[in-house]
PDB file of C-alpha atoms in Angstrom:
ATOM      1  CA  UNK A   1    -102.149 -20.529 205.504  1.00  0.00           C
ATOM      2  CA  UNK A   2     -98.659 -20.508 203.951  1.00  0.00           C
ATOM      3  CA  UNK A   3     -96.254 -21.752 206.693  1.00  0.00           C
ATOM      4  CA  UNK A   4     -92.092 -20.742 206.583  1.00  0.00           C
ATOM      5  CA  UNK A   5     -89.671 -22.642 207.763  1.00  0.00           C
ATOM      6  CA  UNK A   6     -89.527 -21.417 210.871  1.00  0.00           C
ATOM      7  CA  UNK A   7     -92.937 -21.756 211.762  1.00  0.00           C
ATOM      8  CA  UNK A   8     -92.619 -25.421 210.814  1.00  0.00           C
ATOM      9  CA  UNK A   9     -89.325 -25.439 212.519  1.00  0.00           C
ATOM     10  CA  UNK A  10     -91.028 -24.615 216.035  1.00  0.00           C
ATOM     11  CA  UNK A  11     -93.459 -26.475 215.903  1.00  0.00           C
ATOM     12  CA  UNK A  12     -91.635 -29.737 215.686  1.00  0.00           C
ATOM     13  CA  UNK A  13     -88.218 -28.943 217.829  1.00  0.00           C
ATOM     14  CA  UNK A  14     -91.076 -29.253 221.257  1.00  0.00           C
ATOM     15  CA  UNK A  15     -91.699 -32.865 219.655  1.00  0.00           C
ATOM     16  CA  UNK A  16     -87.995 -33.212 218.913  1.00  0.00           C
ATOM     17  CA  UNK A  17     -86.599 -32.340 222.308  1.00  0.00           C
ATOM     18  CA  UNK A  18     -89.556 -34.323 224.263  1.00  0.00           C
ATOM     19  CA  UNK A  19     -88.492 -37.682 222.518  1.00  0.00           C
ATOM     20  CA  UNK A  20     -85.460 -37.408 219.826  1.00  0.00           C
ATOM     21  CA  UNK A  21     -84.980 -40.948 219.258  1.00  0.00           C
ATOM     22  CA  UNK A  22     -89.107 -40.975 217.991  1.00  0.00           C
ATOM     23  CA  UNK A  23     -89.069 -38.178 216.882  1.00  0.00           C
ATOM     24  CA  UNK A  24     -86.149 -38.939 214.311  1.00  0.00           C
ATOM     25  CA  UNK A  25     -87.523 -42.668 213.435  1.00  0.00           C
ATOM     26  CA  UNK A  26     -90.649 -41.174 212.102  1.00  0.00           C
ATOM     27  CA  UNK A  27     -88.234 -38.585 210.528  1.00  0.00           C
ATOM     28  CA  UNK A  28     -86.547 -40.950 208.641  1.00  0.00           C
ATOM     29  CA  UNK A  29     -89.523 -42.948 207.706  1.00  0.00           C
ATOM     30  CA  UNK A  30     -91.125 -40.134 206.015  1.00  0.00           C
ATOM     31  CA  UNK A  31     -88.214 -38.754 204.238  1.00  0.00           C
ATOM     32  CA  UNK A  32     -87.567 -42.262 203.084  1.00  0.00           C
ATOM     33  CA  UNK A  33     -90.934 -42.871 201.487  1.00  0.00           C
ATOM     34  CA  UNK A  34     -90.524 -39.028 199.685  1.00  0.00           C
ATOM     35  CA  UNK A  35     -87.068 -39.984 198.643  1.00  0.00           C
ATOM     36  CA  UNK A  36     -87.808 -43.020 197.115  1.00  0.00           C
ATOM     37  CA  UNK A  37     -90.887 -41.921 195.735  1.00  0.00           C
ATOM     38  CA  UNK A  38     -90.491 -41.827 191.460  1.00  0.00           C
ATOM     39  CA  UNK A  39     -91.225 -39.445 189.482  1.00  0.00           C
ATOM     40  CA  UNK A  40     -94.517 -38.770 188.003  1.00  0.00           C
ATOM     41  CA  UNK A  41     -95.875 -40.375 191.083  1.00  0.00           C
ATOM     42  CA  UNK A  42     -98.095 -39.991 194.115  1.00  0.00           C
ATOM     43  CA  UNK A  43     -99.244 -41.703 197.429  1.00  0.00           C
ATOM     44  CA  UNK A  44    -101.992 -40.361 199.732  1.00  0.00           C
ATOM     45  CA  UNK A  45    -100.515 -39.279 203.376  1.00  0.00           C
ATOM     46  CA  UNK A  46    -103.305 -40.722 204.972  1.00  0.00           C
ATOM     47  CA  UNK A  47    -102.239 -43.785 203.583  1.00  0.00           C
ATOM     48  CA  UNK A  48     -98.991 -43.844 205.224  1.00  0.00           C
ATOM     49  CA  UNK A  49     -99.937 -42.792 208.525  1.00  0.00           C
ATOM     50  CA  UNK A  50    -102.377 -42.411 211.515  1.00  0.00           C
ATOM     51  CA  UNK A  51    -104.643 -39.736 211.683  1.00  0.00           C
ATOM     52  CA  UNK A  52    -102.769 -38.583 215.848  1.00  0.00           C
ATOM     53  CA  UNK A  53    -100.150 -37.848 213.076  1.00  0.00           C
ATOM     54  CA  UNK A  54    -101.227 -36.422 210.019  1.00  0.00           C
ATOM     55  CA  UNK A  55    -100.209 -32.555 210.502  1.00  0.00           C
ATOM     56  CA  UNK A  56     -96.033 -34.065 211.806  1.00  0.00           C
ATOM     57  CA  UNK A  57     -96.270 -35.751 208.665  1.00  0.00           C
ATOM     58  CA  UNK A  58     -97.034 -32.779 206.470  1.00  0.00           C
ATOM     59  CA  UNK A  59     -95.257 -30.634 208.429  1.00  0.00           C
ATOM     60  CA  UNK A  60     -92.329 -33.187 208.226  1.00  0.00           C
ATOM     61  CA  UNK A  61     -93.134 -33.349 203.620  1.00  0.00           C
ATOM     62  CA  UNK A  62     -92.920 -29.563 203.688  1.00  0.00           C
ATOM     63  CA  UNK A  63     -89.624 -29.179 205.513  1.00  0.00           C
ATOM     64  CA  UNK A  64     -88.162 -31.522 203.181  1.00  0.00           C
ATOM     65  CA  UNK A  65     -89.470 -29.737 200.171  1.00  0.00           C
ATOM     66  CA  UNK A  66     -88.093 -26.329 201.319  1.00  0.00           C
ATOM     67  CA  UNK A  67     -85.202 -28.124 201.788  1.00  0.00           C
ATOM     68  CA  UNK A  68     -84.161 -30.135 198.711  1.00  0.00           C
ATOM     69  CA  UNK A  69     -81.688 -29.163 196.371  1.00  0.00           C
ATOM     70  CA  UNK A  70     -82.903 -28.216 193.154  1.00  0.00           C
ATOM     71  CA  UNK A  71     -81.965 -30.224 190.169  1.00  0.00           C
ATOM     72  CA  UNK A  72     -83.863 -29.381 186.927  1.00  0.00           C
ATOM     73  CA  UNK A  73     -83.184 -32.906 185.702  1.00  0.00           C
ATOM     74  CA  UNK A  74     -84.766 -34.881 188.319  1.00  0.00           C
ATOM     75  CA  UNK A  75     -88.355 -33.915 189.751  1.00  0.00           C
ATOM     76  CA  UNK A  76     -88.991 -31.869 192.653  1.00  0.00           C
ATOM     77  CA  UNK A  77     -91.147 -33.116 195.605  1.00  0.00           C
ATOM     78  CA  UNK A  78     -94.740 -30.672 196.477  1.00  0.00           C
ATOM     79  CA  UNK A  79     -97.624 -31.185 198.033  1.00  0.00           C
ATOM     80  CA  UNK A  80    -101.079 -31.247 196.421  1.00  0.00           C
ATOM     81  CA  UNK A  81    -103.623 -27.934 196.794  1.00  0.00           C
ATOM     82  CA  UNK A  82    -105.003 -29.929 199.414  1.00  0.00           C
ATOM     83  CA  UNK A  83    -102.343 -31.164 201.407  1.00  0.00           C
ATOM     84  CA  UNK A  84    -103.724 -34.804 201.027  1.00  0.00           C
ATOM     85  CA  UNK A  85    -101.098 -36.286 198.244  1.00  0.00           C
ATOM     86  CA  UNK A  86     -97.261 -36.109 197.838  1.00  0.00           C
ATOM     87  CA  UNK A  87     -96.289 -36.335 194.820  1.00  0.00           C
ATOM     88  CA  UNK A  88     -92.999 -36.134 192.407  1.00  0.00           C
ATOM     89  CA  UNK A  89     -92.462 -33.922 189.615  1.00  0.00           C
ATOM     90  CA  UNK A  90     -90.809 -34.851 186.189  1.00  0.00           C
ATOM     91  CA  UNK A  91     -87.808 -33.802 185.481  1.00  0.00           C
ATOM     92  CA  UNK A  92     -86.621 -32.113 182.447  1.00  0.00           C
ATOM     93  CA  UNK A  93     -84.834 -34.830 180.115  1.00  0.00           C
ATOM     94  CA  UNK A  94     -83.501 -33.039 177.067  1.00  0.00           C
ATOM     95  CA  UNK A  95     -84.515 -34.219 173.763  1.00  0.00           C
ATOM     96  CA  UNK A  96     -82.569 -36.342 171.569  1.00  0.00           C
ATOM     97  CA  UNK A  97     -80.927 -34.408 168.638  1.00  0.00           C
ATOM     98  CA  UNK A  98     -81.038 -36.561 165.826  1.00  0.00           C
ATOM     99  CA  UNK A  99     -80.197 -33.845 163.009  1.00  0.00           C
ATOM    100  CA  UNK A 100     -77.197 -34.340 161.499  1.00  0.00           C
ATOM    101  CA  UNK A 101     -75.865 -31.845 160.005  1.00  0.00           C
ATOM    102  CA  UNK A 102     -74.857 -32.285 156.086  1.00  0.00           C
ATOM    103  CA  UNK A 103     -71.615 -31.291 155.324  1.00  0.00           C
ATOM    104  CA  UNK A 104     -70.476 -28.530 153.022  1.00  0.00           C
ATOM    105  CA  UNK A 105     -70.750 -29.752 149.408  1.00  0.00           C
ATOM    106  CA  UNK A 106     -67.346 -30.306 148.023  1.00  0.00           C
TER     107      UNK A 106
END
């Protein structure tokens, strides 16, 4: 099932508006460990969490992916097939040009 924003939107405002100050903590600790998260790597949500709170979590990963600005130089955050890993993309680094052109002959 391929969830949009708003459907991941209404399902956490209830959690939101019951306790915002909890709600945002775990928030912020999740976008932190995406943010900070290098590219070309991984970590396994259920690793990071409890089990009570493994669907906020990805729920929380895939508002943050919809949301992030894209930036073909640094890699993107997604979610594997199986919704088990996070993981960072590579970004596209150009290659280094090291032609030099010869000059016309004189």
């Amino acid at each position: 099932m391929n969830d949009t924003h708003s459907d991941i939107i209404a399902r956490l405002m209830p959690l939101y508006e019951m306790a915002p100050e909890r709600f945002m903590a775990f928030y912020d600790a999740v976008y932190l460990m995406c943010i900070d998260l290098p590219e070309g790597e991984q970590f396994r949500i259920s690793d990071r969490c409890q089990e009570k709170d493994l669907k906020l979590f990805q729920d929380i990963v895939k508002i943050l992916i919809a949301e992030q600005p894209y930036d073909v130089h640094t890699g993107q955050l997604e979610l594997s097939d199986d919704v088990e890993y996070v993981r960072r993309t590579t970004g596209f680094s150009p290659s280094v040009n090291r032609f030099t052109p010869r000059r016309g002959r004189e």
